[in-house]
Amino acid sequence: MNKVIVPGTFDPITNGHLDIIERAAKLYDQVIVAVAKSAGKNPLFSLEERAELAKDSCLYLKNVEVKTFEGLLVDFAKENDAHIVVKGLRIVSDFEYEFQMAGLNRKLYPEFETLFMMSSHEYMHLSSSQIRELAQMGGEYEELVPECVAKALKNL
Ligand code: PNS
């Protein structure tokens, strides 16, 4: 069985993330969405809330499961008997950070592979940080996130 990890902070999960997860789920037998605790960041939603929102958003994808992790992604991958990570690439500015991260992860775990999937055109400029800002400043975001996320943002 081939298995991949789609990791991220998912604060909160957006339709852009879902696009990548859904496309990965068509290509692989099993997808693990790995929600990182992301020490150092000050998330809007707790780790548990982010994981719950990701779970609700992925319910319709039968070969996707959501897990949380703390620490290194390569350790999470080893624990879950996986060595392939799929990441979405949006605008050019993502590339430098992702390129560095992929190289470092490969150094830590030589079998580790990072596969990049181009974001669909409509999500090229969408990020969780923009959604947080829109929500905090009274902008419209309902079309850009799953329904459960829109509800959670309204209840903040
Ligand atoms: O959604 P994000 O914030 O771009 O996701 C980044 C994430 C969580 C995938 C990345 O920061 C990560 O893998 N964090 C775990 C810690 C780690 O393994 N860092 C790389 C070596 S320092």
PDB file of C-alpha atoms and ligand atoms in Angstrom:
ATOM      1  CA  MET A   1       0.000   0.000   0.000  1.00  0.00           C
ATOM      2  CA  ASN A   2       1.388   3.415  -0.865  1.00  0.00           C
ATOM      3  CA  LYS A   3       0.971   6.057   1.752  1.00  0.00           C
ATOM      4  CA  VAL A   4       1.743   9.786   1.885  1.00  0.00           C
ATOM      5  CA  ILE A   5       1.742  12.501   4.484  1.00  0.00           C
ATOM      6  CA  VAL A   6       0.321  15.985   3.883  1.00  0.00           C
ATOM      7  CA  PRO A   7       1.760  18.058   6.754  1.00  0.00           C
ATOM      8  CA  GLY A   8       0.985  21.597   7.858  1.00  0.00           C
ATOM      9  CA  THR A   9      -0.038  23.897  10.647  1.00  0.00           C
ATOM     10  CA  PHE A  10      -3.594  24.146   9.250  1.00  0.00           C
ATOM     11  CA  ASP A  11      -4.511  27.243  11.281  1.00  0.00           C
ATOM     12  CA  PRO A  12      -7.135  26.847   9.905  1.00  0.00           C
ATOM     13  CA  ILE A  13      -7.442  24.360   7.040  1.00  0.00           C
ATOM     14  CA  THR A  14      -8.509  26.150   3.817  1.00  0.00           C
ATOM     15  CA  ASN A  15      -9.980  25.064   0.495  1.00  0.00           C
ATOM     16  CA  GLY A  16      -6.436  25.354  -0.876  1.00  0.00           C
ATOM     17  CA  HIS A  17      -5.219  22.668   1.563  1.00  0.00           C
ATOM     18  CA  LEU A  18      -8.254  20.559   0.769  1.00  0.00           C
ATOM     19  CA  ASP A  19      -7.492  20.783  -2.947  1.00  0.00           C
ATOM     20  CA  ILE A  20      -4.021  19.299  -2.346  1.00  0.00           C
ATOM     21  CA  ILE A  21      -5.332  16.624   0.073  1.00  0.00           C
ATOM     22  CA  GLU A  22      -8.089  15.588  -2.328  1.00  0.00           C
ATOM     23  CA  ARG A  23      -5.697  15.326  -5.278  1.00  0.00           C
ATOM     24  CA  ALA A  24      -3.184  13.334  -3.177  1.00  0.00           C
ATOM     25  CA  ALA A  25      -6.021  11.010  -2.099  1.00  0.00           C
ATOM     26  CA  LYS A  26      -6.692  10.217  -5.772  1.00  0.00           C
ATOM     27  CA  LEU A  27      -3.051   9.309  -6.373  1.00  0.00           C
ATOM     28  CA  TYR A  28      -2.260   7.317  -3.217  1.00  0.00           C
ATOM     29  CA  ASP A  29      -4.001   4.544  -1.258  1.00  0.00           C
ATOM     30  CA  GLN A  30      -3.701   6.321   2.061  1.00  0.00           C
ATOM     31  CA  VAL A  31      -3.170   9.963   3.037  1.00  0.00           C
ATOM     32  CA  ILE A  32      -2.241  11.083   6.530  1.00  0.00           C
ATOM     33  CA  VAL A  33      -2.944  14.749   7.179  1.00  0.00           C
ATOM     34  CA  ALA A  34      -0.363  15.643   9.832  1.00  0.00           C
ATOM     35  CA  VAL A  35      -1.310  18.668  11.913  1.00  0.00           C
ATOM     36  CA  ALA A  36       1.820  20.137  13.476  1.00  0.00           C
ATOM     37  CA  LYS A  37       1.842  21.665  16.915  1.00  0.00           C
ATOM     38  CA  SER A  38       4.297  24.189  15.409  1.00  0.00           C
ATOM     39  CA  ALA A  39       6.108  25.396  18.498  1.00  0.00           C
ATOM     40  CA  GLY A  40       7.076  29.022  18.228  1.00  0.00           C
ATOM     41  CA  LYS A  41       3.962  30.027  16.345  1.00  0.00           C
ATOM     42  CA  ASN A  42       1.043  31.484  18.236  1.00  0.00           C
ATOM     43  CA  PRO A  43      -1.892  29.762  16.557  1.00  0.00           C
ATOM     44  CA  LEU A  44      -5.423  31.107  16.429  1.00  0.00           C
ATOM     45  CA  PHE A  45      -6.839  27.605  16.983  1.00  0.00           C
ATOM     46  CA  SER A  46      -5.430  25.063  19.434  1.00  0.00           C
ATOM     47  CA  LEU A  47      -3.823  21.887  18.080  1.00  0.00           C
ATOM     48  CA  GLU A  48      -6.958  19.907  18.999  1.00  0.00           C
ATOM     49  CA  GLU A  49      -9.264  22.436  17.304  1.00  0.00           C
ATOM     50  CA  ARG A  50      -7.123  22.499  14.145  1.00  0.00           C
ATOM     51  CA  ALA A  51      -7.143  18.691  13.988  1.00  0.00           C
ATOM     52  CA  GLU A  52     -10.913  18.542  14.576  1.00  0.00           C
ATOM     53  CA  LEU A  53     -11.552  21.073  11.783  1.00  0.00           C
ATOM     54  CA  ALA A  54      -9.257  19.131   9.443  1.00  0.00           C
ATOM     55  CA  LYS A  55     -11.087  15.885  10.336  1.00  0.00           C
ATOM     56  CA  ASP A  56     -14.510  17.411   9.685  1.00  0.00           C
ATOM     57  CA  SER A  57     -13.311  18.891   6.391  1.00  0.00           C
ATOM     58  CA  CYS A  58     -11.905  15.560   5.162  1.00  0.00           C
ATOM     59  CA  LEU A  59     -14.849  13.352   6.192  1.00  0.00           C
ATOM     60  CA  TYR A  60     -15.869  12.804   2.567  1.00  0.00           C
ATOM     61  CA  LEU A  61     -12.417  11.429   1.679  1.00  0.00           C
ATOM     62  CA  LYS A  62     -12.454   7.818   2.822  1.00  0.00           C
ATOM     63  CA  ASN A  63      -8.714   7.153   2.511  1.00  0.00           C
ATOM     64  CA  VAL A  64      -7.666  10.225   4.514  1.00  0.00           C
ATOM     65  CA  GLU A  65      -6.959  10.246   8.235  1.00  0.00           C
ATOM     66  CA  VAL A  66      -5.919  13.171  10.402  1.00  0.00           C
ATOM     67  CA  LYS A  67      -3.236  12.941  13.091  1.00  0.00           C
ATOM     68  CA  THR A  68      -1.381  15.487  15.185  1.00  0.00           C
ATOM     69  CA  PHE A  69       2.342  15.640  15.819  1.00  0.00           C
ATOM     70  CA  GLU A  70       4.879  17.512  17.863  1.00  0.00           C
ATOM     71  CA  GLY A  71       8.574  17.570  16.969  1.00  0.00           C
ATOM     72  CA  LEU A  72      10.228  16.638  13.710  1.00  0.00           C
ATOM     73  CA  LEU A  73       8.261  15.681  10.634  1.00  0.00           C
ATOM     74  CA  VAL A  74      10.812  12.976   9.786  1.00  0.00           C
ATOM     75  CA  ASP A  75      10.192  11.314  13.172  1.00  0.00           C
ATOM     76  CA  PHE A  76       6.444  11.422  12.566  1.00  0.00           C
ATOM     77  CA  ALA A  77       7.018   9.880   9.124  1.00  0.00           C
ATOM     78  CA  LYS A  78       9.139   7.051  10.594  1.00  0.00           C
ATOM     79  CA  GLU A  79       6.572   6.352  13.345  1.00  0.00           C
ATOM     80  CA  ASN A  80       3.879   6.090  10.691  1.00  0.00           C
ATOM     81  CA  ASP A  81       5.941   3.931   8.379  1.00  0.00           C
ATOM     82  CA  ALA A  82       5.832   6.559   5.625  1.00  0.00           C
ATOM     83  CA  HIS A  83       8.569   8.304   3.675  1.00  0.00           C
ATOM     84  CA  ILE A  84       6.729  10.477   1.174  1.00  0.00           C
ATOM     85  CA  VAL A  85       5.401  13.927   1.901  1.00  0.00           C
ATOM     86  CA  VAL A  86       3.189  15.882  -0.473  1.00  0.00           C
ATOM     87  CA  LYS A  87       3.225  19.661  -0.223  1.00  0.00           C
ATOM     88  CA  GLY A  88       1.333  22.275  -2.150  1.00  0.00           C
ATOM     89  CA  LEU A  89       3.343  24.943  -3.962  1.00  0.00           C
ATOM     90  CA  ARG A  90       1.685  28.269  -4.590  1.00  0.00           C
ATOM     91  CA  ILE A  91       3.485  31.412  -5.551  1.00  0.00           C
ATOM     92  CA  VAL A  92       7.232  31.567  -6.223  1.00  0.00           C
ATOM     93  CA  SER A  93       7.976  32.783  -2.690  1.00  0.00           C
ATOM     94  CA  ASP A  94       6.995  29.353  -1.293  1.00  0.00           C
ATOM     95  CA  PHE A  95       9.786  27.736  -3.238  1.00  0.00           C
ATOM     96  CA  GLU A  96      12.859  28.863  -1.301  1.00  0.00           C
ATOM     97  CA  TYR A  97      11.459  27.816   2.086  1.00  0.00           C
ATOM     98  CA  GLU A  98      10.147  24.499   0.781  1.00  0.00           C
ATOM     99  CA  PHE A  99      13.377  23.749  -1.084  1.00  0.00           C
ATOM    100  CA  GLN A 100      15.381  24.278   2.109  1.00  0.00           C
ATOM    101  CA  MET A 101      12.967  22.197   4.194  1.00  0.00           C
ATOM    102  CA  ALA A 102      12.960  19.324   1.683  1.00  0.00           C
ATOM    103  CA  GLY A 103      16.786  19.267   1.661  1.00  0.00           C
ATOM    104  CA  LEU A 104      17.047  19.316   5.442  1.00  0.00           C
ATOM    105  CA  ASN A 105      14.470  16.559   5.869  1.00  0.00           C
ATOM    106  CA  ARG A 106      16.330  14.424   3.331  1.00  0.00           C
ATOM    107  CA  LYS A 107      19.555  14.931   5.276  1.00  0.00           C
ATOM    108  CA  LEU A 108      17.821  13.822   8.486  1.00  0.00           C
ATOM    109  CA  TYR A 109      16.130  10.833   6.804  1.00  0.00           C
ATOM    110  CA  PRO A 110      17.699   9.841   3.473  1.00  0.00           C
ATOM    111  CA  GLU A 111      14.686   7.800   2.275  1.00  0.00           C
ATOM    112  CA  PHE A 112      12.442  10.810   2.787  1.00  0.00           C
ATOM    113  CA  GLU A 113      10.950  12.283  -0.396  1.00  0.00           C
ATOM    114  CA  THR A 114       9.096  15.583  -0.718  1.00  0.00           C
ATOM    115  CA  LEU A 115       6.737  15.779  -3.685  1.00  0.00           C
ATOM    116  CA  PHE A 116       5.368  19.144  -4.722  1.00  0.00           C
ATOM    117  CA  MET A 117       1.954  19.651  -6.225  1.00  0.00           C
ATOM    118  CA  MET A 118       1.088  22.952  -7.897  1.00  0.00           C
ATOM    119  CA  SER A 119      -1.853  24.638  -6.256  1.00  0.00           C
ATOM    120  CA  SER A 120      -4.928  24.909  -8.424  1.00  0.00           C
ATOM    121  CA  HIS A 121      -5.201  28.300 -10.064  1.00  0.00           C
ATOM    122  CA  GLU A 122      -8.031  29.539  -7.816  1.00  0.00           C
ATOM    123  CA  TYR A 123      -6.007  28.856  -4.654  1.00  0.00           C
ATOM    124  CA  MET A 124      -2.638  30.231  -5.808  1.00  0.00           C
ATOM    125  CA  HIS A 125      -2.854  33.201  -3.448  1.00  0.00           C
ATOM    126  CA  LEU A 126      -4.789  31.653  -0.590  1.00  0.00           C
ATOM    127  CA  SER A 127      -3.185  31.100   2.818  1.00  0.00           C
ATOM    128  CA  SER A 128      -4.342  30.415   6.380  1.00  0.00           C
ATOM    129  CA  SER A 129      -2.817  33.713   7.504  1.00  0.00           C
ATOM    130  CA  GLN A 130      -4.976  35.624   5.004  1.00  0.00           C
ATOM    131  CA  ILE A 131      -8.057  33.798   6.264  1.00  0.00           C
ATOM    132  CA  ARG A 132      -7.194  34.703   9.868  1.00  0.00           C
ATOM    133  CA  GLU A 133      -6.754  38.328   8.877  1.00  0.00           C
ATOM    134  CA  LEU A 134     -10.021  38.431   6.916  1.00  0.00           C
ATOM    135  CA  ALA A 135     -11.857  36.883   9.870  1.00  0.00           C
ATOM    136  CA  GLN A 136     -10.343  39.295  12.359  1.00  0.00           C
ATOM    137  CA  MET A 137     -11.013  42.363  10.215  1.00  0.00           C
ATOM    138  CA  GLY A 138     -14.541  41.587   9.091  1.00  0.00           C
ATOM    139  CA  GLY A 139     -13.712  40.509   5.519  1.00  0.00           C
ATOM    140  CA  GLU A 140     -15.421  37.743   3.566  1.00  0.00           C
ATOM    141  CA  TYR A 141     -13.825  34.313   3.643  1.00  0.00           C
ATOM    142  CA  GLU A 142     -16.796  31.900   3.435  1.00  0.00           C
ATOM    143  CA  GLU A 143     -15.997  30.826  -0.140  1.00  0.00           C
ATOM    144  CA  LEU A 144     -12.385  30.079   0.729  1.00  0.00           C
ATOM    145  CA  VAL A 145     -12.746  27.628   3.624  1.00  0.00           C
ATOM    146  CA  PRO A 146     -14.779  24.493   4.429  1.00  0.00           C
ATOM    147  CA  GLU A 147     -18.149  25.158   6.096  1.00  0.00           C
ATOM    148  CA  CYS A 148     -17.027  23.929   9.536  1.00  0.00           C
ATOM    149  CA  VAL A 149     -14.090  26.371   9.459  1.00  0.00           C
ATOM    150  CA  ALA A 150     -16.331  29.291   8.507  1.00  0.00           C
ATOM    151  CA  LYS A 151     -18.549  28.399  11.480  1.00  0.00           C
ATOM    152  CA  ALA A 152     -15.584  28.142  13.858  1.00  0.00           C
ATOM    153  CA  LEU A 153     -14.251  31.525  12.703  1.00  0.00           C
ATOM    154  CA  LYS A 154     -17.639  33.142  13.286  1.00  0.00           C
ATOM    155  CA  ASN A 155     -17.732  31.721  16.822  1.00  0.00           C
ATOM    156  CA  LEU A 156     -14.352  33.147  17.822  1.00  0.00           C
TER     157      LEU A 156
HETATM  158  O1  PNS B   1       1.555  24.950   7.134  1.00  0.00           O
HETATM  159  P1  PNS B   1       3.010  25.227   7.379  1.00  0.00           P
HETATM  160  O2  PNS B   1       3.181  26.138   8.569  1.00  0.00           O
HETATM  161  O3  PNS B   1       3.729  25.705   6.166  1.00  0.00           O
HETATM  162  O4  PNS B   1       3.649  23.806   7.769  1.00  0.00           O
HETATM  163  C1  PNS B   1       4.998  23.703   8.052  1.00  0.00           C
HETATM  164  C2  PNS B   1       5.327  22.348   8.689  1.00  0.00           C
HETATM  165  C3  PNS B   1       4.481  22.149   9.934  1.00  0.00           C
HETATM  166  C4  PNS B   1       5.019  21.251   7.694  1.00  0.00           C
HETATM  167  C5  PNS B   1       6.835  22.368   9.032  1.00  0.00           C
HETATM  168  O5  PNS B   1       7.107  23.492   9.796  1.00  0.00           O
HETATM  169  C6  PNS B   1       7.281  21.120   9.772  1.00  0.00           C
HETATM  170  O6  PNS B   1       7.473  20.096   9.167  1.00  0.00           O
HETATM  171  N1  PNS B   1       7.414  21.244  11.115  1.00  0.00           N
HETATM  172  C7  PNS B   1       7.847  20.158  11.964  1.00  0.00           C
HETATM  173  C8  PNS B   1       9.267  20.406  12.500  1.00  0.00           C
HETATM  174  C9  PNS B   1      10.299  19.979  11.472  1.00  0.00           C
HETATM  175  O7  PNS B   1      10.364  18.813  11.128  1.00  0.00           O
HETATM  176  N2  PNS B   1      11.072  20.955  10.959  1.00  0.00           N
HETATM  177  C10 PNS B   1      12.062  20.691   9.923  1.00  0.00           C
HETATM  178  C11 PNS B   1      13.432  20.497  10.445  1.00  0.00           C
HETATM  179  S1  PNS B   1      13.996  21.855  11.413  1.00  0.00           S
END
